[in-house]
Tab-separated table of C-alpha atoms in Angstrom:
chain	number	residue	atom	x	y	z
A	1	MET	CA	-42.979	0.020	8.622
A	2	ASN	CA	-45.034	-2.885	6.701
A	3	ARG	CA	-47.961	-0.281	6.273
A	4	GLU	CA	-45.627	2.567	4.878
A	5	LEU	CA	-44.033	-0.171	2.589
A	6	GLN	CA	-47.005	-1.239	1.311
A	7	GLN	CA	-48.212	2.095	0.226
A	8	LEU	CA	-44.787	2.944	-1.347
A	9	ILE	CA	-44.918	-0.490	-3.260
A	10	LEU	CA	-48.445	0.910	-4.380
A	11	ASP	CA	-47.476	4.732	-5.366
A	12	TYR	CA	-44.438	2.650	-7.247
A	13	LYS	CA	-46.672	0.696	-8.831
A	14	THR	CA	-49.445	3.024	-9.816
A	15	ASP	CA	-46.658	5.965	-11.336
A	16	GLN	CA	-47.069	5.504	-14.789
A	17	GLU	CA	-43.928	7.449	-15.208
A	18	SER	CA	-41.585	5.325	-12.738
A	19	VAL	CA	-39.075	2.929	-13.548
A	20	TYR	CA	-41.840	0.003	-12.598
A	21	HIS	CA	-43.413	0.878	-15.882
A	22	THR	CA	-40.294	2.301	-17.910
A	23	TRP	CA	-38.066	-0.328	-17.317
A	24	PHE	CA	-39.370	-2.976	-15.366
A	25	LEU	CA	-42.377	-4.190	-17.632
A	26	ASN	CA	-41.213	-2.955	-20.626
A	27	ASN	CA	-40.503	-6.800	-21.447
A	28	SER	CA	-39.371	-6.316	-24.947
A	29	ASP	CA	-36.172	-4.285	-24.423
A	30	ARG	CA	-35.909	-6.375	-21.378
A	31	LEU	CA	-35.974	-9.772	-22.417
A	32	LYS	CA	-33.401	-9.078	-25.890
A	33	ALA	CA	-31.239	-7.596	-22.720
A	34	PHE	CA	-30.722	-10.572	-20.565
A	35	ARG	CA	-29.829	-12.726	-24.027
A	36	THR	CA	-27.445	-10.075	-25.714
A	37	ILE	CA	-25.522	-9.540	-21.935
A	38	LYS	CA	-25.555	-13.329	-21.590
A	39	THR	CA	-23.621	-13.577	-25.320
A	40	GLY	CA	-21.248	-10.881	-24.641
A	41	VAL	CA	-20.229	-11.945	-21.252
A	42	ASN	CA	-19.410	-14.865	-22.978
A	43	ASP	CA	-17.078	-13.212	-25.040
A	44	VAL	CA	-15.078	-11.199	-22.450
A	45	ILE	CA	-14.327	-14.834	-21.184
A	46	LYS	CA	-13.367	-16.125	-24.560
A	47	ALA	CA	-11.034	-12.891	-24.688
A	48	ILE	CA	-9.636	-12.909	-21.539
A	49	GLU	CA	-8.602	-16.686	-22.022
A	50	ALA	CA	-7.116	-15.911	-25.433
A	51	ARG	CA	-5.047	-12.885	-23.923
A	52	PHE	CA	-6.584	-10.653	-26.462
A	53	PHE	CA	-8.520	-8.909	-24.005
A	54	GLY	CA	-6.942	-5.532	-24.517
A	55	ASN	CA	-5.325	-2.947	-21.930
A	56	ASP	CA	-8.321	-0.204	-21.940
A	57	PHE	CA	-12.052	-0.620	-21.442
A	58	LYS	CA	-12.577	1.232	-24.888
A	59	GLY	CA	-12.796	-1.323	-27.591
A	60	SER	CA	-13.007	-4.604	-25.431
A	61	PRO	CA	-16.203	-7.062	-25.406
A	62	LEU	CA	-16.420	-5.242	-21.576
A	63	GLU	CA	-17.559	-2.412	-23.313
A	64	ASP	CA	-20.165	-4.003	-25.047
A	65	VAL	CA	-21.696	-5.297	-22.426
A	66	LEU	CA	-21.924	-2.384	-20.647
A	67	ALA	CA	-23.364	-0.900	-23.498
A	68	ALA	CA	-26.224	-3.562	-23.315
A	69	ILE	CA	-26.736	-2.798	-19.447
A	70	CYS	CA	-26.684	0.967	-19.639
A	71	GLU	CA	-29.239	1.005	-22.565
A	72	GLN	CA	-31.333	-0.176	-20.042
A	73	LYS	CA	-31.868	3.280	-18.869
A	74	GLN	CA	-32.575	4.976	-15.383
A	75	VAL	CA	-31.478	2.244	-13.489
A	76	PHE	CA	-28.563	1.381	-14.770
A	77	GLU	CA	-27.643	5.170	-16.212
A	78	GLY	CA	-23.662	5.443	-15.492
A	79	ALA	CA	-22.990	1.536	-15.028
A	80	ALA	CA	-20.285	1.936	-17.288
A	81	HIS	CA	-18.433	4.498	-15.729
A	82	ALA	CA	-16.811	1.947	-12.854
A	83	PHE	CA	-15.199	0.042	-15.371
A	84	TYR	CA	-13.676	3.074	-17.414
A	85	TRP	CA	-9.939	2.400	-17.300
A	86	LYS	CA	-8.734	5.367	-15.016
A	87	PRO	CA	-4.428	5.136	-15.695
A	88	LYS	CA	-3.520	7.915	-12.972
A	89	LEU	CA	-5.596	5.688	-10.315
A	90	ARG	CA	-4.543	2.512	-12.338
A	91	ILE	CA	-8.326	1.317	-11.429
A	92	PRO	CA	-10.074	-1.269	-12.046
A	93	ASP	CA	-6.704	-2.972	-11.756
A	94	ILE	CA	-7.924	-6.114	-14.748
A	95	TYR	CA	-6.512	-4.114	-17.579
A	96	GLU	CA	-2.528	-3.857	-17.601
A	97	ASN	CA	-2.597	-6.714	-14.172
A	98	GLU	CA	-3.042	-9.819	-16.116
A	99	GLU	CA	-3.435	-11.903	-13.092
A	100	ASN	CA	-6.171	-9.977	-11.694
A	101	GLN	CA	-7.865	-9.911	-15.556
A	102	LEU	CA	-7.427	-13.405	-15.196
A	103	ALA	CA	-8.904	-13.886	-12.105
A	104	PHE	CA	-11.922	-11.519	-13.410
A	105	GLY	CA	-12.171	-13.786	-16.068
A	106	ARG	CA	-12.424	-16.794	-14.192
A	107	PHE	CA	-15.227	-15.404	-11.993
A	108	LEU	CA	-17.031	-14.390	-14.960
A	109	LYS	CA	-17.083	-18.126	-16.348
A	110	ALA	CA	-17.882	-19.533	-12.986
A	111	VAL	CA	-21.130	-17.481	-12.440
A	112	LEU	CA	-22.257	-17.475	-16.135
A	113	GLN	CA	-22.072	-21.691	-16.049
A	114	ALA	CA	-23.377	-21.876	-11.904
A	115	SER	CA	-26.829	-21.495	-11.333
A	116	ASP	CA	-26.542	-22.869	-7.193
A	117	GLU	CA	-26.741	-19.780	-5.024
A	118	LYS	CA	-24.508	-21.067	-2.289
A	119	GLN	CA	-21.642	-21.445	-5.307
A	120	LEU	CA	-22.280	-17.906	-6.666
A	121	LEU	CA	-21.843	-16.323	-3.174
A	122	THR	CA	-18.622	-18.479	-3.233
A	123	GLU	CA	-17.253	-16.859	-6.473
A	124	ILE	CA	-18.146	-13.578	-5.036
A	125	VAL	CA	-15.781	-14.305	-1.782
A	126	LYS	CA	-13.318	-15.719	-4.280
A	127	LEU	CA	-13.127	-12.541	-5.963
A	128	ASP	CA	-13.045	-10.182	-3.256
A	129	GLN	CA	-9.931	-11.903	-1.509
A	130	TYR	CA	-7.902	-10.965	-4.783
A	131	HIS	CA	-8.585	-6.994	-3.630
A	132	ILE	CA	-8.395	-6.385	-7.166
A	133	LYS	CA	-8.181	-2.057	-6.642
A	134	GLY	CA	-11.314	-0.350	-7.971
A	135	LEU	CA	-13.195	-3.448	-9.029
A	136	GLY	CA	-15.693	-3.729	-6.535
A	137	PRO	CA	-20.097	-4.651	-6.618
A	138	ALA	CA	-20.288	-2.545	-9.552
A	139	VAL	CA	-20.037	-5.939	-10.928
A	140	ALA	CA	-23.295	-6.996	-9.645
A	141	ASN	CA	-24.838	-5.293	-12.632
A	142	ILE	CA	-23.664	-7.560	-14.566
A	143	LEU	CA	-24.464	-10.518	-12.398
A	144	TYR	CA	-28.274	-9.108	-12.025
A	145	PHE	CA	-28.597	-10.218	-16.064
A	146	LEU	CA	-26.936	-13.324	-15.266
A	147	HIS	CA	-29.033	-14.442	-12.290
A	148	PRO	CA	-31.978	-11.789	-12.022
A	149	THR	CA	-33.351	-13.599	-9.331
A	150	LEU	CA	-30.422	-14.183	-6.759
A	151	PHE	CA	-28.857	-10.330	-7.607
A	152	PRO	CA	-29.883	-7.134	-7.527
A	153	PRO	CA	-28.517	-3.975	-9.221
A	154	PHE	CA	-26.126	-1.950	-7.000
A	155	ASN	CA	-25.747	1.702	-7.542
A	156	THR	CA	-25.161	5.318	-5.311
A	157	ALA	CA	-29.351	5.702	-5.898
A	158	ILE	CA	-30.631	2.225	-4.875
A	159	VAL	CA	-27.881	2.209	-1.809
A	160	ASN	CA	-29.312	5.861	-0.722
A	161	GLY	CA	-32.701	4.240	-1.458
A	162	PHE	CA	-32.236	1.140	1.026
A	163	ASN	CA	-30.295	3.373	3.555
A	164	SER	CA	-33.490	5.970	3.582
A	165	LEU	CA	-35.976	3.312	3.707
A	166	LEU	CA	-34.362	1.197	6.312
A	167	ASP	CA	-32.157	3.701	8.747
A	168	ARG	CA	-29.055	1.964	7.691
A	169	LYS	CA	-25.635	3.090	6.836
A	170	ILE	CA	-24.656	0.757	4.124
A	171	LYS	CA	-21.552	2.265	2.249
A	172	LEU	CA	-21.116	1.861	-1.889
A	173	GLY	CA	-17.737	-0.142	-2.965
A	174	SER	CA	-17.364	-3.103	-1.107
A	175	TRP	CA	-18.511	-6.565	-1.637
A	176	PRO	CA	-19.286	-7.597	2.352
A	177	ALA	CA	-21.546	-3.839	2.078
A	178	TYR	CA	-23.240	-5.471	-1.196
A	179	LEU	CA	-23.909	-8.782	0.022
A	180	GLU	CA	-25.197	-7.628	3.579
A	181	MET	CA	-27.666	-5.127	1.392
A	182	ARG	CA	-28.791	-7.954	-0.805
A	183	GLU	CA	-29.546	-10.513	2.057
A	184	THR	CA	-31.737	-7.478	3.808
A	185	LEU	CA	-33.700	-7.260	0.568
A	186	MET	CA	-34.074	-10.724	-0.476
A	187	ASP	CA	-35.921	-10.861	2.671
A	188	ILE	CA	-38.320	-8.304	2.259
A	189	ASN	CA	-39.248	-9.318	-1.827
A	190	THR	CA	-39.880	-12.916	-0.353
A	191	ALA	CA	-42.438	-10.931	1.964
A	192	TYR	CA	-43.804	-8.902	-0.357
A	193	ARG	CA	-43.188	-11.146	-3.732
A	194	SER	CA	-47.094	-11.024	-4.093
A	195	SER	CA	-47.064	-7.257	-4.334
A	196	LEU	CA	-43.514	-7.240	-6.729
A	197	SER	CA	-41.811	-9.685	-8.438
A	198	LYS	CA	-39.631	-12.995	-8.337
A	199	ASP	CA	-37.236	-10.986	-9.942
A	200	LEU	CA	-34.930	-8.502	-8.066
A	201	GLY	CA	-34.986	-5.810	-10.506
A	202	ALA	CA	-38.767	-4.660	-9.164
A	203	ILE	CA	-37.759	-4.401	-5.823
A	204	SER	CA	-34.219	-2.419	-6.877
A	205	GLY	CA	-36.273	-0.137	-9.029
A	206	LEU	CA	-38.266	0.998	-6.087
A	207	LEU	CA	-34.858	1.428	-3.918
A	208	PHE	CA	-33.623	3.672	-7.171
A	209	GLU	CA	-36.898	5.884	-6.962
A	210	ILE	CA	-36.338	6.425	-3.020
A	211	GLY	CA	-32.852	6.969	-3.496
A	212	THR	CA	-33.641	9.707	-6.576
A	213	GLY	CA	-36.235	11.218	-4.377
A	214	ARG	CA	-39.407	10.553	-6.606
A	215	LEU	CA	-40.549	8.292	-3.535
A	216	ILE	CA	-40.522	9.670	0.160
A	217	VAL	CA	-39.927	8.012	3.340
A	218	SER	CA	-40.972	9.164	6.750
A	219	GLY	CA	-37.065	8.767	8.038
A	220	ASN	CA	-35.575	11.271	5.589
A	221	ALA	CA	-38.764	12.917	4.407
A	222	GLU	CA	-37.796	16.507	6.032
A	223	ALA	CA	-34.436	17.434	5.290
A	224	PHE	CA	-35.052	15.597	1.816
A	225	LEU	CA	-37.920	18.126	0.996
A	226	GLN	CA	-35.814	21.178	1.839
A	227	GLU	CA	-32.409	20.572	0.328
A	228	GLU	CA	-33.630	18.199	-3.063
A	229	GLU	CA	-36.955	20.176	-3.992
A	230	LYS	CA	-35.223	21.623	-6.990
A	231	LYS	CA	-33.672	18.804	-7.860
A	232	ARG	CA	-36.477	16.312	-7.556
A	233	GLU	CA	-38.734	18.673	-9.705
A	234	LYS	CA	-35.494	18.913	-12.498
A	235	GLY	CA	-35.860	14.995	-12.344
A	236	ARG	CA	-39.940	14.798	-12.545
A	237	TYR	CA	-39.400	17.051	-15.502
A	238	LYS	CA	-36.506	14.677	-17.246
A	239	ARG	CA	-38.453	11.997	-16.538
A	240	HIS	CA	-41.271	13.133	-18.116
A	241	LEU	CA	-39.543	13.987	-21.327
A	242	GLU	CA	-37.915	10.562	-21.500
A	243	VAL	CA	-41.271	8.962	-21.254
A	244	LEU	CA	-42.615	11.084	-24.644
A	245	ASN	CA	-39.308	10.314	-25.948
A	246	ASP	CA	-40.341	6.643	-25.744
A	247	THR	CA	-43.279	7.030	-26.862
A	248	ASN	CA	-42.523	8.756	-29.934
A	249	GLU	CA	-39.811	5.935	-30.297
A	250	GLU	CA	-42.462	3.380	-29.507
A	251	SER	CA	-44.412	4.751	-32.444
A	252	GLU	CA	-41.842	5.247	-34.922
A	253	HIS	CA	-40.844	1.740	-34.305
A	254	SER	CA	-44.106	0.247	-35.020
A	255	GLU	CA	-44.294	2.411	-38.150
A	256	MET	CA	-40.928	0.821	-39.646
A	257	GLN	CA	-42.202	-2.841	-38.660
A	258	LEU	CA	-45.952	-1.868	-40.776
A	259	TYR	CA	-43.537	-0.575	-43.232
A	260	LEU	CA	-41.125	-3.692	-42.947
A	261	ALA	CA	-44.339	-6.269	-42.779
A	262	ARG	CA	-46.277	-4.511	-46.379
A	263	LEU	CA	-43.331	-4.609	-48.216
A	264	GLY	CA	-42.493	-8.355	-47.218
A	265	ARG	CA	-46.104	-9.367	-48.387
A	266	SER	CA	-46.481	-7.146	-51.385
A	267	PHE	CA	-43.490	-9.164	-52.181
A	268	GLY	CA	-45.048	-12.786	-51.578
A	269	TYR	CA	-43.348	-13.317	-48.925
A	270	ASN	CA	-44.761	-14.501	-45.488
A	271	VAL	CA	-44.262	-12.236	-42.847
A	272	TRP	CA	-43.119	-12.700	-39.097
A	273	ILE	CA	-43.574	-9.758	-36.489
A	274	ALA	CA	-41.896	-9.982	-33.466
A	275	GLN	CA	-44.368	-12.184	-31.000
A	276	ASN	CA	-44.607	-9.311	-28.530
A	277	ASP	CA	-45.202	-6.600	-30.893
A	278	HIS	CA	-48.601	-8.527	-32.790
A	279	GLN	CA	-50.781	-6.284	-30.137
A	280	ARG	CA	-48.940	-2.709	-31.435
A	281	GLN	CA	-50.456	-0.621	-33.403
A	282	TRP	CA	-49.554	2.435	-35.975
A	283	GLN	CA	-52.380	4.413	-36.944
A	284	ASP	CA	-54.477	2.489	-35.539
A	285	GLU	CA	-53.766	-0.720	-37.686
A	286	PRO	CA	-52.678	-3.491	-35.773
A	287	LEU	CA	-48.819	-4.983	-36.731
A	288	GLY	CA	-50.439	-8.653	-35.994
A	289	ARG	CA	-52.869	-7.845	-39.187
A	290	TYR	CA	-49.796	-8.646	-41.451
A	291	SER	CA	-47.873	-11.462	-39.580
A	292	LEU	CA	-48.169	-15.233	-39.479
A	293	SER	CA	-50.034	-16.052	-36.345
A	294	VAL	CA	-48.252	-18.770	-35.142
A	295	PHE	CA	-44.488	-18.839	-35.636
A	296	PRO	CA	-43.597	-21.435	-38.079
A	297	ALA	CA	-42.098	-24.572	-37.169
A	298	MET	CA	-38.326	-24.950	-38.115
A	299	ASP	CA	-35.799	-27.762	-37.390
A	300	LEU	CA	-33.993	-25.896	-34.691
A	301	PRO	CA	-34.017	-26.282	-30.702
A	302	LYS	CA	-36.460	-24.484	-28.892
A	303	SER	CA	-34.225	-21.787	-27.200
A	304	ILE	CA	-32.897	-20.928	-30.283
A	305	ALA	CA	-36.483	-20.671	-32.147
A	306	ASP	CA	-37.685	-18.395	-29.316
A	307	THR	CA	-35.053	-15.792	-29.781
A	308	ILE	CA	-35.782	-15.852	-33.416
A	309	ALA	CA	-39.064	-15.253	-32.676
A	310	PHE	CA	-38.266	-12.074	-30.810
A	311	ILE	CA	-36.426	-10.747	-34.258
A	312	ASP	CA	-38.528	-7.302	-34.927
A	313	VAL	CA	-39.631	-8.306	-38.519
A	314	LEU	CA	-38.899	-11.856	-40.700
A	315	TRP	CA	-39.598	-12.315	-44.099
A	316	LEU	CA	-39.912	-16.342	-45.085
A	317	ASN	CA	-40.275	-17.878	-48.644
A	318	GLU	CA	-43.113	-20.979	-49.113
A	319	HIS	CA	-41.117	-23.567	-47.260
A	320	ASN	CA	-40.474	-21.450	-43.960
A	321	GLU	CA	-36.891	-20.527	-44.993
A	322	ILE	CA	-35.852	-16.979	-43.747
A	323	VAL	CA	-35.022	-14.664	-46.591
A	324	SER	CA	-34.916	-11.502	-44.635
A	325	GLY	CA	-34.502	-10.608	-41.140
A	326	PHE	CA	-34.432	-6.815	-39.694
A	327	GLU	CA	-34.334	-5.295	-36.575
A	328	VAL	CA	-35.541	-1.702	-35.934
A	329	GLU	CA	-33.501	0.591	-33.821
A	330	LYS	CA	-34.247	3.459	-31.590
A	331	SER	CA	-32.454	4.542	-28.624
A	332	THR	CA	-31.361	0.887	-27.800
A	333	SER	CA	-27.781	-0.164	-28.550
A	334	ILE	CA	-26.803	-0.632	-32.319
A	335	TYR	CA	-24.443	-3.774	-30.944
A	336	SER	CA	-27.480	-5.359	-29.614
A	337	GLY	CA	-29.310	-5.095	-32.644
A	338	ILE	CA	-26.243	-6.254	-34.604
A	339	LEU	CA	-26.392	-9.258	-31.981
A	340	ARG	CA	-29.319	-10.631	-32.470
A	341	LEU	CA	-28.584	-10.900	-36.363
A	342	HIS	CA	-25.861	-12.401	-36.254
A	343	ASP	CA	-27.436	-14.951	-33.970
A	344	LEU	CA	-30.361	-15.662	-36.859
A	345	SER	CA	-27.721	-15.666	-39.284
A	346	LEU	CA	-25.339	-18.555	-37.326
A	347	SER	CA	-28.757	-20.223	-35.938
A	348	VAL	CA	-30.717	-20.804	-39.272
A	349	GLY	CA	-26.923	-21.307	-41.245
A	350	ASN	CA	-28.510	-19.568	-44.757
A	351	ALA	CA	-25.646	-18.090	-46.588
A	352	THR	CA	-28.535	-16.348	-48.446
A	353	SER	CA	-30.720	-14.659	-45.995
A	354	ARG	CA	-30.010	-10.861	-45.943
A	355	LEU	CA	-29.952	-8.744	-42.660
A	356	TYR	CA	-30.822	-5.612	-42.336
A	357	LEU	CA	-30.751	-2.588	-39.344
A	358	ILE	CA	-33.253	-0.137	-39.837
A	359	CYS	CA	-31.979	2.852	-37.998
A	360	PRO	CA	-32.939	6.809	-37.470
A	361	ASP	CA	-31.215	9.289	-39.873
A	362	LYS	CA	-29.297	10.625	-36.552
A	363	ARG	CA	-27.906	7.653	-35.788
A	364	GLU	CA	-26.523	6.596	-39.325
A	365	LYS	CA	-22.909	7.173	-38.318
A	366	GLU	CA	-22.906	5.484	-34.644
A	367	VAL	CA	-24.304	2.233	-36.937
A	368	ARG	CA	-21.764	2.909	-39.567
A	369	ALA	CA	-18.747	2.885	-37.196
A	370	GLN	CA	-20.201	-0.272	-35.203
A	371	LEU	CA	-20.380	-2.266	-38.514
A	372	LEU	CA	-16.996	-1.451	-39.149
A	373	ARG	CA	-15.561	-2.708	-36.196
A	374	PRO	CA	-13.101	-5.382	-37.058
A	375	SER	CA	-14.851	-7.741	-34.455
A	376	LEU	CA	-18.011	-7.719	-36.712
A	377	GLN	CA	-16.274	-7.544	-40.199
A	378	GLN	CA	-14.327	-10.900	-39.282
A	379	THR	CA	-17.618	-13.064	-38.049
A	380	GLN	CA	-18.658	-15.746	-40.456
A	381	CYS	CA	-22.172	-14.779	-40.759
A	382	GLY	CA	-23.522	-12.710	-43.913
A	383	PRO	CA	-22.688	-8.985	-44.343
A	384	ILE	CA	-25.525	-6.458	-42.423
A	385	SER	CA	-27.030	-3.618	-44.042
A	386	TYR	CA	-28.919	-0.677	-43.181
A	387	ILE	CA	-31.666	1.212	-44.151
A	388	ARG	CA	-32.653	5.073	-42.765
A	389	PHE	CA	-36.136	5.471	-41.500
A	390	SER	CA	-36.539	8.144	-43.911
A	391	ASP	CA	-35.992	6.231	-47.032
A	392	LEU	CA	-38.271	3.314	-45.826
A	393	ARG	CA	-41.124	6.090	-45.091
A	394	ASN	CA	-40.905	7.600	-48.569
A	395	ASP	CA	-40.165	4.703	-50.627
A	396	CYS	CA	-42.184	1.912	-49.220
A	397	ASN	CA	-45.169	2.446	-51.516
A	398	ALA	CA	-42.877	2.575	-54.537
A	399	MET	CA	-41.475	-0.603	-54.000
A	400	CYS	CA	-44.759	-2.046	-53.095
A	401	LYS	CA	-45.878	-1.529	-56.231
A	402	TYR	CA	-43.025	-1.958	-58.179
A	403	GLY	CA	-40.685	-4.225	-56.285
A	404	LYS	CA	-40.586	-7.959	-56.792
A	405	SER	CA	-38.249	-9.670	-54.188
A	406	VAL	CA	-35.703	-8.267	-51.633
A	407	GLU	CA	-33.292	-7.344	-54.010
A	408	ALA	CA	-35.433	-4.064	-54.537
A	409	LEU	CA	-34.248	-3.108	-51.234
A	410	ASP	CA	-30.425	-2.632	-52.809
A	411	ALA	CA	-32.000	0.583	-53.787
A	412	ILE	CA	-32.125	2.096	-50.657
A	413	SER	CA	-29.742	-0.080	-48.200
A	414	ASN	CA	-26.148	0.671	-47.614
A	415	ILE	CA	-23.585	-1.873	-46.800
A	416	CYS	CA	-20.452	-0.808	-44.849
A	417	THR	CA	-16.849	-2.913	-45.572
A	418	CYS	CA	-13.269	-1.830	-44.840
């Protein structure tokens, strides 16, 4: 088993199309997701406590949380399905049963604030004692983003991978089954941490690849090869296309950041490009060339300054005051970008700073729909405008030549109002 597992881990880590590379090591999107989801969970808690959570998944703040989780692609694909309100089955019963809803809210609040493993496990046991119909360990996908070193994600593929690897019969759907799997998984992760990570996302991704058939184990190889070959080939082709699309999206993302950086410099602003993007290139031109090398000192708590440093592009005046903030969207959730811009506006408290989403043309309707949501229209921060990729691409050179300040963006930006 030890030798087989070591080889599986090696295969997992060397496969450039495995989720280890396409998701776990994709630090930019992963790091942003943790803060987005924590903020979203806090919104769910507030809505439940204020009794305006709603009686459906659609339109609830929980939908925003699961959207941010599902955008993490393969491992979390379909994570929202367990939370859809199914009226005929009356599940999950947190929408029409107020007592269950309040219990769910108390659980989320407790696990959001707790850090002690024993306390967190106690809260899971307390929630399970309510026997809330349809609300099972799918909640572990939320727990993972709150406590990634203590709770692994949980879905059919991960469970299948766990059972195949260890010849077990854990079943999906109960907290005791999840906790049993978690305990074993943490023991294995401790033994192989030098090859994996303290973050349980790495070993969960390994099980996911076994469960989906990208990695074959001796215990199920013969039957699996006979029954799943076509499915596996289809999965490989799909993953290959996803990797190609990701590569194209990363290229477009870098292209838009470079245009924004060139524009900001031409208007006389200092430009900051997200710290983790300084080494990225577009057409052999490094983005860091246009950016300040060090994030400027601001009178802000370090945690907030660190978060702002991940905004895709910032324009700053000579006093290091933020003139504009830009989030370039791709396949990630529009909600996540909006939330980061809201955090920026509320953190710096500069009413004159302008906020922009830079979006692919094909996502314009989705952007407009998100920006027109009542909860976003009633916030205290400044309005968020959006600019399409094609407009920025086509008009960048002209604005660099004739524009004088951020006001030049008025010609290509759009704002949504009720």
